[in-house]
Short mmCIF file of C-alpha atoms and ligand atoms in Angstrom, two decimals:
data_model
loop_
_atom_site.label_atom_id
_atom_site.label_comp_id
_atom_site.label_asym_id
_atom_site.label_seq_id
_atom_site.Cartn_x
_atom_site.Cartn_y
_atom_site.Cartn_z
CA MET A 1 0.59 1.08 -2.42
CA LEU A 2 -2.19 -1.50 -2.29
CA LEU A 3 -4.73 -1.23 0.48
CA ASP A 4 -5.97 -4.33 2.28
CA ARG A 5 -7.91 -6.19 -0.41
CA SER A 6 -10.55 -7.68 1.85
CA PHE A 7 -11.47 -4.41 3.60
CA ARG A 8 -11.32 -2.55 0.29
CA ARG A 9 -13.63 -4.99 -1.47
CA THR A 10 -16.09 -5.07 1.40
CA LEU A 11 -16.18 -1.29 1.58
CA ILE A 12 -16.70 -0.95 -2.18
CA ALA A 13 -19.62 -3.38 -2.03
CA ARG A 14 -21.14 -1.46 0.88
CA LEU A 15 -20.72 1.92 -0.83
CA LEU A 16 -22.23 0.72 -4.08
CA LEU A 17 -25.10 -0.89 -2.22
CA SER A 18 -25.71 2.43 -0.48
CA ALA A 19 -25.76 4.34 -3.73
CA GLY A 20 -27.83 1.92 -5.77
CA PRO A 21 -29.24 -1.15 -4.03
CA SER A 22 -30.92 -2.63 -7.09
CA THR A 23 -27.87 -2.60 -9.32
CA ALA A 24 -24.96 -2.65 -6.91
CA ALA A 25 -24.03 -6.29 -7.36
CA ALA A 26 -24.18 -6.05 -11.13
CA LEU A 27 -22.10 -2.88 -11.07
CA LEU A 28 -19.48 -4.49 -8.92
CA ILE A 29 -19.19 -7.45 -11.26
CA ALA A 30 -19.49 -5.46 -14.47
CA ALA A 31 -16.99 -2.76 -13.60
CA PRO A 32 -13.62 -4.12 -14.66
CA GLY A 33 -11.06 -3.40 -12.01
CA CYS A 34 -13.40 -1.62 -9.61
CA GLY A 35 -11.30 -1.24 -6.53
CA GLU A 36 -8.18 -2.29 -8.35
CA PRO A 37 -5.33 0.06 -9.10
CA GLU A 38 -5.74 1.50 -12.56
CA ALA A 39 -2.08 1.40 -13.35
CA GLU A 40 1.22 0.69 -11.76
CA GLU A 41 4.69 1.83 -12.33
CA ALA A 42 6.43 -0.92 -14.23
CA THR A 43 9.91 0.33 -13.63
CA GLU A 44 11.95 2.17 -11.04
CA ALA A 45 14.01 3.94 -13.67
CA ALA A 46 14.19 7.65 -12.95
CA ASP A 47 12.46 9.05 -16.04
CA ILE A 48 10.55 6.11 -17.50
CA ARG A 49 6.97 5.57 -16.42
CA CYS A 50 4.44 3.03 -17.72
CA PHE A 51 0.76 2.26 -17.51
CA GLU A 52 -1.02 -1.01 -18.10
CA TRP A 53 -2.40 -1.40 -21.60
CA PHE A 54 -4.38 -4.13 -23.34
CA GLU A 55 -3.96 -5.09 -26.99
CA GLU A 56 -7.70 -4.84 -27.45
CA LEU A 57 -7.41 -1.06 -26.96
CA GLY A 58 -5.22 -0.76 -30.05
CA ALA A 59 -1.83 0.92 -30.30
CA CYS A 60 -0.29 2.77 -27.37
CA LEU A 61 -1.46 6.36 -26.91
CA ASP A 62 0.40 9.30 -28.43
CA ARG A 63 2.28 11.69 -26.13
CA GLU A 64 -0.60 14.05 -25.49
CA GLN A 65 -3.07 11.26 -24.78
CA ALA A 66 -0.50 9.49 -22.62
CA LEU A 67 -0.11 12.58 -20.45
CA GLU A 68 -3.88 12.62 -19.97
CA GLU A 69 -3.78 8.92 -19.15
CA PHE A 70 -1.06 9.39 -16.57
CA ARG A 71 -3.01 12.25 -15.03
CA SER A 72 -6.24 10.26 -14.99
CA ILE A 73 -5.14 6.90 -13.71
CA TYR A 74 -1.67 7.22 -12.30
CA SER A 75 -1.60 8.49 -8.75
CA PRO A 76 1.32 10.83 -8.27
CA CYS A 77 -0.08 11.73 -4.87
CA GLU A 78 0.41 8.13 -3.85
CA SER A 79 3.77 7.81 -5.48
CA ARG A 80 4.86 11.26 -4.31
CA GLU A 81 5.43 12.54 -7.80
CA GLU A 82 3.49 14.19 -10.57
CA ILE A 83 3.94 13.53 -14.27
CA ARG A 84 4.51 16.97 -15.77
CA SER A 85 5.10 16.02 -19.40
CA VAL A 86 5.70 13.08 -21.73
CA LYS A 87 8.91 13.44 -23.69
CA SER A 88 8.96 10.33 -25.90
CA ASP A 89 6.69 8.16 -28.00
CA ALA A 90 5.52 4.90 -26.48
CA THR A 91 7.57 1.79 -26.08
CA PRO A 92 5.25 -1.23 -25.67
CA ARG A 93 6.47 -3.53 -22.93
CA ASP A 94 4.74 -6.64 -21.53
CA GLY A 95 1.18 -5.38 -21.47
CA ALA A 96 2.20 -1.80 -20.74
CA CYS A 97 3.01 1.37 -22.63
CA CYS A 98 6.16 3.10 -21.41
CA TYR A 99 7.28 6.68 -21.95
CA GLU A 100 10.09 8.98 -21.02
CA VAL A 101 8.53 11.58 -18.74
CA VAL A 102 9.33 14.60 -16.63
CA ALA A 103 8.23 13.88 -13.05
CA GLU A 104 8.24 16.11 -9.98
CA GLU A 105 7.79 15.29 -6.32
CA THR A 106 4.43 15.94 -4.69
CA GLY A 107 2.93 15.50 -1.22
CA PRO A 108 -0.04 14.23 0.81
CA CYS A 109 -3.84 14.13 0.54
CA ALA A 110 -6.46 14.98 3.16
CA VAL A 111 -8.20 12.48 5.52
CA GLY A 112 -11.52 12.57 7.38
CA ARG A 113 -14.72 14.60 7.48
CA PRO A 114 -13.80 18.23 8.04
CA PHE A 115 -15.85 21.15 9.32
CA MET A 116 -15.56 23.58 6.45
CA LEU A 117 -16.28 27.27 6.70
CA GLU A 118 -15.73 29.64 3.80
CA GLY A 119 -13.51 27.09 2.14
CA HIS A 120 -11.29 26.44 5.14
CA ARG A 121 -11.08 23.57 7.61
CA ARG A 122 -11.74 24.54 11.18
CA THR A 123 -10.64 22.70 14.31
CA ALA A 124 -10.50 23.69 17.95
CA ALA A 125 -7.20 24.49 19.61
CA PRO A 126 -5.87 21.96 22.13
CA ARG A 127 -6.42 22.75 25.81
CA PRO A 128 -4.02 21.23 28.36
CA ALA A 129 -5.58 19.78 31.54
CA GLU A 130 -8.98 19.48 29.82
CA ALA A 131 -10.38 16.13 30.99
CA GLY A 132 -13.94 16.50 29.74
CA TRP A 133 -13.23 14.68 26.47
CA LEU A 134 -11.56 11.58 27.82
CA ALA A 135 -13.09 8.16 27.13
CA ARG A 136 -15.24 6.68 29.85
CA GLY A 137 -14.35 3.04 29.59
CA LYS A 138 -16.31 2.24 26.45
CA ARG A 139 -14.81 0.35 23.55
CA THR A 140 -11.64 -0.44 25.39
CA GLY A 141 -9.52 -3.37 24.39
CA PRO A 142 -7.83 -5.94 26.59
CA GLY A 143 -5.38 -3.28 27.70
CA GLY A 144 -8.11 -0.77 28.54
CA MET A 145 -7.62 2.76 27.32
CA GLU A 146 -4.11 2.88 28.65
CA PRO A 147 -1.62 2.00 25.94
CA SER A 148 1.60 0.40 27.06
CA LEU A 149 4.35 2.99 27.24
CA ALA A 150 7.07 0.41 27.81
CA HIS A 151 9.79 0.33 25.19
CA LEU A 152 8.93 3.81 23.90
CA THR A 153 11.48 6.59 24.01
CA ASP A 154 10.54 10.05 25.27
CA GLU A 155 10.69 11.30 21.70
CA GLU A 156 8.35 8.55 20.50
CA ARG A 157 5.86 9.30 23.26
CA GLU A 158 5.92 12.93 22.23
CA THR A 159 5.38 12.03 18.58
CA LEU A 160 2.48 9.75 19.49
CA ALA A 161 0.93 12.38 21.77
CA GLU A 162 1.07 14.98 19.00
CA GLY A 163 -0.24 12.61 16.34
CA TRP A 164 -3.19 11.39 18.37
CA LEU A 165 -3.98 14.94 19.50
CA ARG A 166 -4.08 16.13 15.88
CA SER A 167 -6.34 13.23 14.98
CA ALA A 168 -8.59 13.89 18.00
CA LEU A 169 -9.03 17.54 17.05
CA GLU A 170 -10.11 16.49 13.57
CA GLU A 171 -12.58 13.96 15.00
CA HIS A 172 -13.87 16.70 17.30
CA ALA A 173 -14.45 18.91 14.24
CA SER A 174 -16.36 16.04 12.61
CA VAL A 175 -18.93 16.26 15.41
CA ALA A 176 -19.71 19.80 14.29
CA SER A 177 -19.66 18.75 10.66
CA PHE A 178 -22.32 16.09 11.20
CA ALA A 179 -24.42 18.43 13.34
CA ARG A 180 -24.55 20.87 10.43
CA PHE A 181 -25.14 18.03 7.98
CA ALA A 182 -28.22 16.99 9.96
CA LEU A 183 -29.57 20.54 9.65
CA ASP A 184 -28.82 20.52 5.91
CA LEU A 185 -30.82 17.31 5.53
CA MET A 186 -33.75 18.74 7.50
CA ALA A 187 -33.68 21.92 5.43
CA HIS A 188 -34.05 20.02 2.18
CA GLY A 189 -36.63 17.40 3.04
CA ALA A 190 -34.43 14.35 3.46
CA PRO A 191 -36.00 11.12 4.72
CA SER A 192 -35.85 10.34 8.43
CA SER A 193 -33.40 7.49 7.87
CA LEU A 194 -30.74 9.95 6.68
CA VAL A 195 -31.41 12.45 9.46
CA GLU A 196 -31.22 9.66 12.02
CA ALA A 197 -27.98 8.33 10.55
CA ALA A 198 -26.44 11.82 10.60
CA HIS A 199 -27.16 12.20 14.32
CA ILE A 200 -25.81 8.72 15.06
CA ALA A 201 -22.68 9.57 13.09
CA ALA A 202 -22.19 12.75 15.15
CA LEU A 203 -22.29 10.62 18.30
CA ASP A 204 -19.79 8.22 16.73
CA GLU A 205 -17.46 11.18 16.18
CA VAL A 206 -17.81 12.17 19.84
CA GLY A 207 -16.57 8.68 20.63
CA HIS A 208 -13.68 8.95 18.18
CA ALA A 209 -12.64 12.28 19.64
CA ARG A 210 -12.74 10.82 23.17
CA LEU A 211 -10.57 7.91 22.08
CA GLY A 212 -8.09 10.23 20.41
CA PHE A 213 -7.85 12.64 23.35
CA SER A 214 -7.51 9.70 25.75
CA LEU A 215 -4.64 8.20 23.79
CA ALA A 216 -2.98 11.60 23.39
CA SER A 217 -3.27 12.17 27.14
CA ALA A 218 -1.81 8.75 27.91
CA TYR A 219 1.25 9.30 25.74
CA ARG A 220 1.60 12.85 27.01
CA GLY A 221 1.31 11.80 30.64
CA ALA A 222 -1.28 14.51 31.36
CA PRO A 223 -4.84 15.24 30.21
CA VAL A 224 -5.40 17.20 27.04
CA GLY A 225 -8.64 18.05 25.27
CA PRO A 226 -10.17 20.64 22.96
CA ALA A 227 -10.76 24.31 23.65
CA ALA A 228 -14.12 25.76 22.59
CA PHE A 229 -14.80 25.09 18.92
CA PRO A 230 -14.29 28.27 16.87
CA MET A 231 -17.92 28.44 15.76
CA PRO A 232 -19.14 31.58 14.00
CA PRO A 233 -22.27 33.31 15.34
CA ALA A 234 -24.33 31.97 12.43
CA ILE A 235 -23.86 28.66 10.63
CA PRO A 236 -25.19 28.69 7.08
CA VAL A 237 -27.04 25.59 5.93
CA ALA A 238 -26.70 24.33 2.37
CA ALA A 239 -28.45 26.73 0.02
CA ASP A 240 -29.95 23.98 -2.14
CA LEU A 241 -29.70 20.29 -2.99
CA VAL A 242 -26.74 20.95 -5.26
CA ALA A 243 -24.76 22.45 -2.39
CA LEU A 244 -25.86 19.70 -0.01
CA ALA A 245 -24.85 16.94 -2.40
CA ARG A 246 -21.56 18.61 -3.25
CA ALA A 247 -20.63 18.85 0.43
CA ALA A 248 -21.71 15.25 1.08
CA ALA A 249 -19.58 14.08 -1.82
CA GLU A 250 -16.53 16.10 -0.75
CA GLU A 251 -16.68 15.52 2.97
CA GLY A 252 -18.22 12.05 2.98
CA CYS A 253 -17.79 10.13 -0.27
CA VAL A 254 -14.18 11.27 -0.41
CA GLY A 255 -13.23 12.28 3.15
CA GLU A 256 -14.96 9.52 5.08
CA THR A 257 -14.11 6.79 2.58
CA VAL A 258 -10.47 7.77 2.89
CA ALA A 259 -10.80 7.93 6.68
CA ALA A 260 -12.24 4.40 6.82
CA LEU A 261 -9.46 2.92 4.72
CA VAL A 262 -6.70 4.79 6.54
CA ALA A 263 -8.06 3.70 9.94
CA ALA A 264 -8.23 0.09 8.72
CA GLU A 265 -4.60 0.24 7.65
CA GLN A 266 -3.55 1.86 10.93
CA ARG A 267 -5.36 -0.94 12.78
CA ALA A 268 -3.68 -3.60 10.67
CA ARG A 269 -0.25 -2.23 11.56
CA ALA A 270 -0.95 -1.45 15.23
CA GLU A 271 0.10 -3.89 17.94
CA ASP A 272 -0.83 -2.17 21.18
CA PRO A 273 -4.19 -3.65 22.35
CA ALA A 274 -5.69 -0.31 23.41
CA VAL A 275 -4.74 1.32 20.13
CA ARG A 276 -6.05 -1.60 18.09
CA ALA A 277 -9.35 -1.50 19.96
CA ALA A 278 -9.69 2.23 19.29
CA LEU A 279 -8.88 1.88 15.60
CA GLU A 280 -11.20 -1.11 15.26
CA ALA A 281 -14.11 1.02 16.42
CA ILE A 282 -13.08 4.01 14.34
CA ALA A 283 -12.60 2.07 11.09
CA ASP A 284 -15.98 0.40 11.39
CA ASP A 285 -17.77 3.67 12.15
CA GLU A 286 -16.02 5.54 9.34
CA ALA A 287 -17.12 2.88 6.88
CA ARG A 288 -20.73 3.49 7.94
CA HIS A 289 -20.21 7.24 7.61
CA ALA A 290 -18.91 6.73 4.09
CA GLU A 291 -21.99 4.65 3.30
CA LEU A 292 -24.19 7.45 4.62
CA ALA A 293 -22.50 9.92 2.29
CA TRP A 294 -22.97 7.75 -0.80
CA LEU A 295 -26.56 7.09 0.21
CA THR A 296 -27.13 10.81 0.66
CA VAL A 297 -25.69 11.59 -2.74
CA ALA A 298 -27.93 8.93 -4.34
CA TRP A 299 -30.98 10.43 -2.63
CA ALA A 300 -30.03 13.98 -3.63
CA ILE A 301 -29.52 13.00 -7.28
CA GLY A 302 -32.86 11.24 -7.25
CA ALA A 303 -34.54 14.32 -5.79
CA GLY A 304 -32.67 17.04 -7.66
CA GLY A 305 -31.85 15.44 -10.99
CA GLU A 306 -29.20 16.44 -13.48
CA PRO A 307 -27.88 19.64 -11.80
CA VAL A 308 -27.12 17.63 -8.66
CA ARG A 309 -25.54 14.82 -10.62
CA ARG A 310 -23.28 17.29 -12.43
CA ALA A 311 -22.20 18.89 -9.16
CA VAL A 312 -21.34 15.52 -7.65
CA ALA A 313 -19.47 14.48 -10.77
CA GLY A 314 -17.47 17.70 -10.42
CA VAL A 315 -16.40 16.66 -6.93
CA PHE A 316 -15.03 13.35 -8.16
CA GLU A 317 -13.25 15.05 -11.01
CA ALA A 318 -11.71 17.40 -8.44
CA ALA A 319 -10.66 14.39 -6.35
CA ALA A 320 -8.96 12.93 -9.41
CA GLU A 321 -7.35 16.29 -10.04
CA SER A 322 -6.11 16.44 -6.44
CA LEU A 323 -4.08 13.33 -7.11
CA ARG A 324 -2.18 15.26 -9.74
CA ARG A 325 -1.66 18.54 -7.91
CA PRO A 326 1.26 19.46 -5.69
CA PRO A 327 0.12 19.25 -2.05
CA PRO A 328 -0.65 22.14 0.26
CA ALA A 329 2.27 23.22 2.44
CA GLU A 330 0.71 21.67 5.58
CA ALA A 331 1.04 18.28 3.94
CA GLU A 332 4.78 18.38 3.78
CA ALA A 333 6.07 15.13 5.17
CA GLU A 334 6.89 15.32 8.84
CA ALA A 335 10.40 14.30 9.79
CA PRO A 336 10.20 10.88 11.45
CA ARG A 337 10.77 11.33 15.18
CA GLY A 338 11.21 7.85 16.51
CA ARG A 339 11.44 4.34 15.15
CA PRO A 340 8.79 3.85 12.43
CA ALA A 341 7.92 0.33 13.62
CA ALA A 342 7.47 1.45 17.23
CA LEU A 343 5.27 4.34 16.14
CA ALA A 344 3.20 2.17 13.79
CA ALA A 345 2.63 -0.30 16.64
CA HIS A 346 0.82 2.57 18.39
CA GLY A 347 -1.20 3.66 15.36
CA HIS A 348 1.03 6.43 14.11
CA LEU A 349 1.88 6.61 10.44
CA ALA A 350 4.60 8.76 8.96
CA GLY A 351 3.49 11.62 6.74
CA ALA A 352 4.61 9.82 3.61
CA ASP A 353 2.69 6.66 4.56
CA LEU A 354 -0.42 8.63 5.38
CA ARG A 355 -0.15 10.45 2.10
CA ALA A 356 0.27 7.21 0.18
CA LEU A 357 -2.68 5.58 1.95
CA SER A 358 -5.06 8.47 1.44
CA CYS A 359 -4.15 8.80 -2.20
CA ALA A 360 -4.48 5.06 -2.71
CA ALA A 361 -7.93 5.22 -1.12
CA VAL A 362 -9.01 7.85 -3.64
CA ALA A 363 -7.45 6.03 -6.57
CA GLN A 364 -8.49 2.50 -5.61
CA VAL A 365 -11.89 2.95 -4.01
CA VAL A 366 -13.43 6.43 -4.35
CA LEU A 367 -12.86 6.92 -8.07
CA PRO A 368 -13.61 3.31 -9.12
CA CYS A 369 -16.91 3.45 -7.23
CA ALA A 370 -17.76 6.84 -8.74
CA ARG A 371 -16.93 5.44 -12.16
CA SER A 372 -19.11 2.37 -11.59
CA LEU A 373 -22.01 4.63 -10.70
CA GLY A 374 -21.51 6.79 -13.78
CA LEU A 375 -20.34 9.76 -11.74
CA TRP A 376 -16.77 9.92 -12.97
CA LYS A 377 -14.85 8.84 -16.04
CA PRO A 378 -11.11 8.92 -16.67
CA ARG A 379 -10.66 11.56 -19.32
CA ALA A 380 -8.17 9.57 -21.37
CA ALA A 381 -10.36 6.46 -21.35
CA ALA A 382 -12.85 8.11 -23.65
CA ALA A 383 -10.08 9.41 -25.87
CA ALA A 384 -8.53 5.95 -26.09
CA VAL A 385 -11.78 4.17 -26.87
CA ALA A 386 -13.08 6.69 -29.41
CA PRO A 387 -10.69 5.89 -32.28
CA ALA A 388 -11.36 2.16 -31.94
CA VAL A 389 -15.10 2.74 -32.17
CA SER A 390 -14.86 4.96 -35.24
CA ALA A 391 -12.36 2.70 -37.02
FE1 FE2 B 1 -14.31 9.87 12.93
FE1 FE2 B 2 -16.54 9.89 10.36
#
C-alpha cells in the first residue's frame, strides 16, 4: 500500500528538518528512495516473492542474504504475511530478484502516542452518559460536530460508535502521555521550546479526545466519555536521557508519525463534513507531534552523545523488527460490520486497512527518515554492498 505521496513527502521534509535543520534538505535529496517503498511484491503467485534489485549491486543475493533482505525491506505487516524462509536460489526478473519462499499470515501494527506503564498501554474505560469530554464547537466543519446519520444502518452506526470511542480513549491517554513527557523534559534540562511544545501537544490531544468522544456519542445516540484515567499513585519520570530519548523515539518518532499518516489517509477517504473536519485537525496536529519527537531525539543525542544515539537506533531496529513479527492478539482483524465504503466515508477503516496503513507508515516514512539521519540501516544492505566494495 502506498500512502498519499504529497502528505508523505511533506511530512518527511518536516521530520528531517526537525532532526537536523542544517542538513535536512541535502539528506532528503541524497537519500535514494527516502519515503519510497523499499521493495514491492512483483508477483501474486502464492510462494514466489521478489524485491527490487539494481545491476550495479551485482548478482542477486544468496538464500540467506535474501531472507535478511526480505526481513529488512519487505513489509509483511503491511502485506499481512511474513517471509519465514527462502527455499530457492534467485531468479532475476526485470530489475528484481525472485525466490521461492515460505510465507505466513501476520496482523496489524500500533497507531498513536500511548501512555505506557511497565511496558503496557493504559487507557481509561468508557463511561456512558459522561458529557464532560464532548467538543464545544471548535474545529467543526460545515456540518458542525454532528455527522450525518442518514443512509447508515444500525449496525454501521454501532461500528462507527465503537471505532470512534476506541480512538477517543487512545487520544485521551495521549494527554497523560504528553503530561509525563513534559515532566521528563524538565527533569533533564530540555530547552523551553521543547517543554512548551509538549504542553501545547497535550492540549491538542485534549481536543482530539473531545472530537472522538463527540463523534462516538453522535453515532451512539447518547453521550459517552472516559472514566477516570487509571493513573498509579506515583508516575516515574525518565531515569536519564537514554530513557527519555528511547521513549520519545518509540512513542513519537514511530507512534505519532504513524498516527499522522493514518489520520491523513482516513481524512482522504472520509466524505462526511464533520468527520473530515475532525480528521483534518487531527492529522495536522499529529504531524507537529511527530516533528516534536524527532526534534527531541535530535536534542537528546546532541546532549547525551553516543549512548543516546545507540538507544534511539535500537528503537528503529525494533520498529523494523515489528514489521516482521506476528501481531499481538488484539490486532486480529475485526470482522467488517457494515459496508466498507459507508464506514470509510465516516472515518472508519477496517482492521486490515489500518494494519496496512500503519505498517506502510513505518516502512515508507519512519525507517527511511531514520536511515537518512544515520539512525537505522537495513541489515542486508550492508551485506549486499560489502562484497562489491571488497571485489
Ligand atoms: Fe492525537
Ligand atoms: Fe499526538
